Coordinates of C-alpha atoms and ligand atoms in Angstrom, one line a residue:
X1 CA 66.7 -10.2 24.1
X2 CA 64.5 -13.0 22.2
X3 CA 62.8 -14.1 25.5
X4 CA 61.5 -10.4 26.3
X5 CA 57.7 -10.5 26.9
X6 CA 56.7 -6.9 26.7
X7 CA 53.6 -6.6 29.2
X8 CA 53.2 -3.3 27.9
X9 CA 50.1 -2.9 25.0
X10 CA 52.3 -1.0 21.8
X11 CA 50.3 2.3 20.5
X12 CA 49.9 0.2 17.6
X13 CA 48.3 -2.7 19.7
X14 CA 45.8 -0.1 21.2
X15 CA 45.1 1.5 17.6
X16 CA 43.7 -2.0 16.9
X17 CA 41.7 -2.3 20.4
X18 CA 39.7 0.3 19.6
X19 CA 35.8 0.4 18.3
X20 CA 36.2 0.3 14.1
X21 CA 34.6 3.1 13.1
X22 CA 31.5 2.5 10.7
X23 CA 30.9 3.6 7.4
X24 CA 27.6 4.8 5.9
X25 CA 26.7 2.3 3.3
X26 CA 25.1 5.2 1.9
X27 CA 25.4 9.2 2.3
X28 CA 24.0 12.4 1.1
X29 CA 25.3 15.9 1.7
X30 CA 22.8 19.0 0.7
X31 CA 20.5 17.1 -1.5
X32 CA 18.5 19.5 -4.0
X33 CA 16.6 17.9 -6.9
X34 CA 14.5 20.9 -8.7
X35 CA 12.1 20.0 -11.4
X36 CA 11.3 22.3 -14.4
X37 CA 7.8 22.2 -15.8
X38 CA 7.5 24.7 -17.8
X39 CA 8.6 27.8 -16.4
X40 CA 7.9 26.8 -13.1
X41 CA 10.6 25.0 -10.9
X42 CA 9.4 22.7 -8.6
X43 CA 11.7 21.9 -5.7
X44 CA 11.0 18.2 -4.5
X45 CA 14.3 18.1 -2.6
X46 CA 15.5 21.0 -0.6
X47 CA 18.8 20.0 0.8
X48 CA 18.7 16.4 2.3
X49 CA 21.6 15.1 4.7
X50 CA 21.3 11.3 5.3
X51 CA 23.7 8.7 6.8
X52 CA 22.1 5.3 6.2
X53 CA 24.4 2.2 8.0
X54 CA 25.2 -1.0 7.6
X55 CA 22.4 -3.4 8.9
X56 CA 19.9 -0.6 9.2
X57 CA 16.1 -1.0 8.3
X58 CA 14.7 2.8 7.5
X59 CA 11.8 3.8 6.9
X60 CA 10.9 7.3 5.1
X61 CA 7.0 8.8 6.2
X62 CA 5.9 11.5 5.1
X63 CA 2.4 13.5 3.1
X64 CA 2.1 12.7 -0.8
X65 CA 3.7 14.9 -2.7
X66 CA 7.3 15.6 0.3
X67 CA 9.5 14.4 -2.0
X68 CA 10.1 10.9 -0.6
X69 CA 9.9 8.9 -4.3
X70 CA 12.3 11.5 -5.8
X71 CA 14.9 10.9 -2.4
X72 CA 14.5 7.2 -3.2
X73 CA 15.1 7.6 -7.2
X74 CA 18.3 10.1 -6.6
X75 CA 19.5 8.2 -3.7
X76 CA 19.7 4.7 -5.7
X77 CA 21.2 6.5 -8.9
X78 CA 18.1 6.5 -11.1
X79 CA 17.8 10.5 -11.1
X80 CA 20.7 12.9 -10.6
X81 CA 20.6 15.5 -8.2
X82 CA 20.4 19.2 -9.1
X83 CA 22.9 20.3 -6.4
X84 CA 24.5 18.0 -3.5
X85 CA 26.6 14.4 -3.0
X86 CA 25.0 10.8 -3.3
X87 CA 28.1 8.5 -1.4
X88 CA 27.0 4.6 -2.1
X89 CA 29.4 2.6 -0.4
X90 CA 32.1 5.3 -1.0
X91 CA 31.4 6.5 -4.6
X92 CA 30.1 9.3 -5.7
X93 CA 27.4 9.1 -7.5
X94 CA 27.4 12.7 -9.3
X95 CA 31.4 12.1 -10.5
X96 CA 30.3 9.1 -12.3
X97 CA 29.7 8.9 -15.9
X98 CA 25.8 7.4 -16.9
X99 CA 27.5 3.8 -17.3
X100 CA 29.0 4.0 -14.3
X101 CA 26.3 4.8 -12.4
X102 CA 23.8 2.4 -14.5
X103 CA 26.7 -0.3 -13.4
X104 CA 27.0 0.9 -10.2
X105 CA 23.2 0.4 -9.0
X106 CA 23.2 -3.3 -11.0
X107 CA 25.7 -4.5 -8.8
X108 CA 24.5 -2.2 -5.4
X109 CA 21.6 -1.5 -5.2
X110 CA 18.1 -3.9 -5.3
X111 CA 14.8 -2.2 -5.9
X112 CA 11.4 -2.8 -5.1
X113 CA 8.4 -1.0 -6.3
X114 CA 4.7 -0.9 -5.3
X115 CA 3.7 -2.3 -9.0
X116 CA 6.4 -5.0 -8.7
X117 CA 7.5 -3.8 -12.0
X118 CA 8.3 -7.7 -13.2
X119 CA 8.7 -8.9 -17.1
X120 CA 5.2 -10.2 -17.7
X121 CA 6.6 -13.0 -20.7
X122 CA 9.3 -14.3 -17.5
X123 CA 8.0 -16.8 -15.5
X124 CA 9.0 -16.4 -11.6
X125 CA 12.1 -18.6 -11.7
X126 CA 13.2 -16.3 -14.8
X127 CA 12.2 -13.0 -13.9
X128 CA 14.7 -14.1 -10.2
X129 CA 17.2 -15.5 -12.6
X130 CA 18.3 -12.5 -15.1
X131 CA 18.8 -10.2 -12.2
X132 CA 21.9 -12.7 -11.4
X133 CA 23.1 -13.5 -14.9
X134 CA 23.4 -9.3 -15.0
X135 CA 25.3 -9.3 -12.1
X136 CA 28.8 -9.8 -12.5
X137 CA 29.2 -12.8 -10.1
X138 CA 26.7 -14.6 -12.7
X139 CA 24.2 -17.2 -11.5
X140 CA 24.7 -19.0 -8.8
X141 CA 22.3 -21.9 -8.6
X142 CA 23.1 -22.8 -4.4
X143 CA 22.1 -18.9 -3.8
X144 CA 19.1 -19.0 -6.4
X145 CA 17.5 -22.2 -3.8
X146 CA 18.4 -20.1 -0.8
X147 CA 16.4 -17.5 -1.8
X148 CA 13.9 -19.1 -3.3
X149 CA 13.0 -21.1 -0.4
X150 CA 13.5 -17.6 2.1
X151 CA 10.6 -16.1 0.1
X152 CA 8.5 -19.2 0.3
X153 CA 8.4 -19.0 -3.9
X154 CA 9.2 -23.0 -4.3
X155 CA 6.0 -24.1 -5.9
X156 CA 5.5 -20.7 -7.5
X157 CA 8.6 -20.1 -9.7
X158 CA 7.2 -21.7 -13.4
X159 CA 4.1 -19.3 -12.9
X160 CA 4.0 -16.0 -15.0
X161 CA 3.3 -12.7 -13.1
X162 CA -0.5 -12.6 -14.1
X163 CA -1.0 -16.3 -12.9
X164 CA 0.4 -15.1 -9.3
X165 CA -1.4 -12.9 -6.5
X166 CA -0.3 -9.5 -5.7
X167 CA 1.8 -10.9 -2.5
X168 CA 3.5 -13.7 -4.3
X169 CA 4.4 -10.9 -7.5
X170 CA 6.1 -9.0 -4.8
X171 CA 7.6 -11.5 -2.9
X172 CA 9.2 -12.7 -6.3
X173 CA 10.1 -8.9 -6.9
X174 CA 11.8 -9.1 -3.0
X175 CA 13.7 -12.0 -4.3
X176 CA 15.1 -10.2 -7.9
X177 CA 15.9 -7.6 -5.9
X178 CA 18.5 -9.3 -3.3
X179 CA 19.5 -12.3 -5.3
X180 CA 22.7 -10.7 -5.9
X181 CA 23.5 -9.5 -2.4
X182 CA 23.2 -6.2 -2.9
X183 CA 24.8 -3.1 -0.5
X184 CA 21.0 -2.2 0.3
X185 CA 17.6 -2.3 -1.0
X186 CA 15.6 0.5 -1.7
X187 CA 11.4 -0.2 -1.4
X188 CA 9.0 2.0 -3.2
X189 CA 5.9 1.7 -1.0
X190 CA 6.2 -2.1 -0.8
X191 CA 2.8 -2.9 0.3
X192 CA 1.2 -0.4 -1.5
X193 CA -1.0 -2.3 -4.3
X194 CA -1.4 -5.2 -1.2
X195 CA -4.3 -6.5 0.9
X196 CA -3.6 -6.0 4.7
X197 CA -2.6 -10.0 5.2
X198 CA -0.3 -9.8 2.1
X199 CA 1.3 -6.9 3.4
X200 CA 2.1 -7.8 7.2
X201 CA 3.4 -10.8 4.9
X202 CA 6.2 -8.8 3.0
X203 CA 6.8 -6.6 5.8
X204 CA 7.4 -9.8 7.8
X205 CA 9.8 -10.5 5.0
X206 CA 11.9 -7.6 4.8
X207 CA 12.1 -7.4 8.6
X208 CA 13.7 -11.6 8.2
X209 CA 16.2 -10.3 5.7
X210 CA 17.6 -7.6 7.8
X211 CA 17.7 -9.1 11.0
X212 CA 18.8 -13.0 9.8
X213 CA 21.0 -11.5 6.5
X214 CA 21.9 -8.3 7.7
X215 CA 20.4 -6.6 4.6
X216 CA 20.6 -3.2 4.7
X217 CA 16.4 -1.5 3.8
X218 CA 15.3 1.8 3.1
X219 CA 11.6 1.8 2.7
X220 CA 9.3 4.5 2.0
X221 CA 5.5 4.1 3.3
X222 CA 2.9 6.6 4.1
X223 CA 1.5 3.6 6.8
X224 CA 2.6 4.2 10.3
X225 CA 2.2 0.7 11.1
X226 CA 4.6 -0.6 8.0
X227 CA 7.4 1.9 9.1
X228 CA 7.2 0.2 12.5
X229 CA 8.8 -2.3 11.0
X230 CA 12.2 -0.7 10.3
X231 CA 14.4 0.4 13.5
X232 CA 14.8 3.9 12.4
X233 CA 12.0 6.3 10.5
X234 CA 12.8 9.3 8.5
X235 CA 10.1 12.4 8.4
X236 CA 10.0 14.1 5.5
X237 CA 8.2 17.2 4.9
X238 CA 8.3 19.4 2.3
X239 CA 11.6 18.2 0.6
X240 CA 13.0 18.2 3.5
X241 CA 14.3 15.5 6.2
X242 CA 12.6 16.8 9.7
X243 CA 13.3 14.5 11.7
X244 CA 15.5 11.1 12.5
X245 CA 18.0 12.1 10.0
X246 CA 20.9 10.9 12.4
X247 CA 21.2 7.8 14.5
X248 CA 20.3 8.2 18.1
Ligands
LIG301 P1 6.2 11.7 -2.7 O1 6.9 10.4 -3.1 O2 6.5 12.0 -1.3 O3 4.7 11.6 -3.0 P2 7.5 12.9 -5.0 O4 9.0 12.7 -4.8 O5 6.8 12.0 -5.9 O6 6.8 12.9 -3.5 O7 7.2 14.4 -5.5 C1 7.8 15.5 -4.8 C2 7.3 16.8 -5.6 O8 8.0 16.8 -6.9 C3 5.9 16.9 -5.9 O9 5.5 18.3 -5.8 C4 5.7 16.3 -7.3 O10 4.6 16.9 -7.9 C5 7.0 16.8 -7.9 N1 7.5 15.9 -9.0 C6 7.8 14.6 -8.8 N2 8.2 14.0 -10.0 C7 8.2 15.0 -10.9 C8 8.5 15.1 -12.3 N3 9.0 14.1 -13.0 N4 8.3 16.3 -12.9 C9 7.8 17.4 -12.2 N5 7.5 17.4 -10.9 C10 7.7 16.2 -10.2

């Protein structure tokens, strides 16, 4: 029977035809973060459920004070929840030791903050560069041009943070933060410390990464304009998500 063609697809030929089914890069079930001062608890969480996807751009609006810095710090493993599960690309962040999670985020996660939060002694190039010689794939000179060149930094990198304008501190932040191809990037309020020209110019940047490299964004921003610049925005209102919590 070795010149039987079967014309017939096999079950296991039509398990393969089908649509893969996509993974949240990152996941949160019943989120609760509660602060203590004093004797008074202060809920800035109150039971988020978020599916965030590969290739997504997200943006998180909402009044001062919802709750969106805390989502941002618990869900990129800088805070732990009080109750609920953090998934980033599969592990869970509250079964992990602080090590692992510290470990976890270097080689995940890439942050951006509104104060750009770079090493003022570093000059550009070296503020970019010990993000990658953290990383465990080390430095990598070809991706370090690549970058570089993306964020428009070429002429800047031998200049200290205080020798460069707000844009161009941010823009080198930007690059730090995805120089080692992280799962996603989570921005603070980006544009936040950033005239209006600067700003459409970093938005304009993080839009180029995730449609040209597929990088994965979440962004928070009190601006309507700069969430406009992600494909899908969160609400958030009093610890809570209220709206755009799943993918249309
Ligand atoms: P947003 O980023 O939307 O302005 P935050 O996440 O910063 O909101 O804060 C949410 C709530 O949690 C607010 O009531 C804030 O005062 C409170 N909060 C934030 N951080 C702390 C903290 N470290 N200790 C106590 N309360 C905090």
């Amino acid at each position: 029977m070795a010149n039987t063609i079967n014309i017939f697809p096999s079950t296991e030929t039509l398990s393969f035809a089908a649509e893969p089914v996509l993974e949240p890069i990152l996941k949160t079930e019943n989120l609760w973060k509660v602060y203590r001062t004093g004797q008074v608890d202060v809920p800035a969480l109150r039971g988020v459920s978020i599916e965030i996807f590969p290739g997504e751009f997200v943006s998180i609006m909402g009044p001062s004070g919802c709750g969106k810095s805390t989502m941002l710090h618990v869900i990129g493993g800088l805070a732990r929840p009080t109750k609920g599960r953090v998934f980033l690309d599969g592990n869970d962040l509250a079964a992990m030791s602080d090590s692992e999670r510290t470990l976890l985020r270097r080689h995940k996660v890439g942050f951006v903050f509104q104060k750009f939060n770079l090493l003022p002694t570093l000059d550009a190039y070296h503020n970019i560069a010990l993000a990658q010689h953290l990383h465990e794939n080390g430095f990598d000179p070809h991706r370090f041009d690549v970058v570089a060149n993306l964020l428009g930094l070429g002429t800047r990198l031998k200049h200290k943070p205080s020798e460069l304008s707000g844009g161009e501190q941010q823009r080198v932040a930007i690059a730090r933060a995805i120089i080692s191809e992280p799962k996603i990037v989570l921005a603070d309020e980006p544009t936040g410390n950033l005239d209006t020209k600067s700003s459409d110019n970093v938005l304009g940047i993080l839009r180029q990464l995730n449609k040209d490299l597929g990088q994965t964004i979440v962004m928070i921003t009190h601006n309507p304009d700069a969430a406009a610049y992600g494909n899908r925005v969160l609400h958030m209102r009093d610890g809570l998500v209220v709206d755009g919590a799943n993918v249309h």
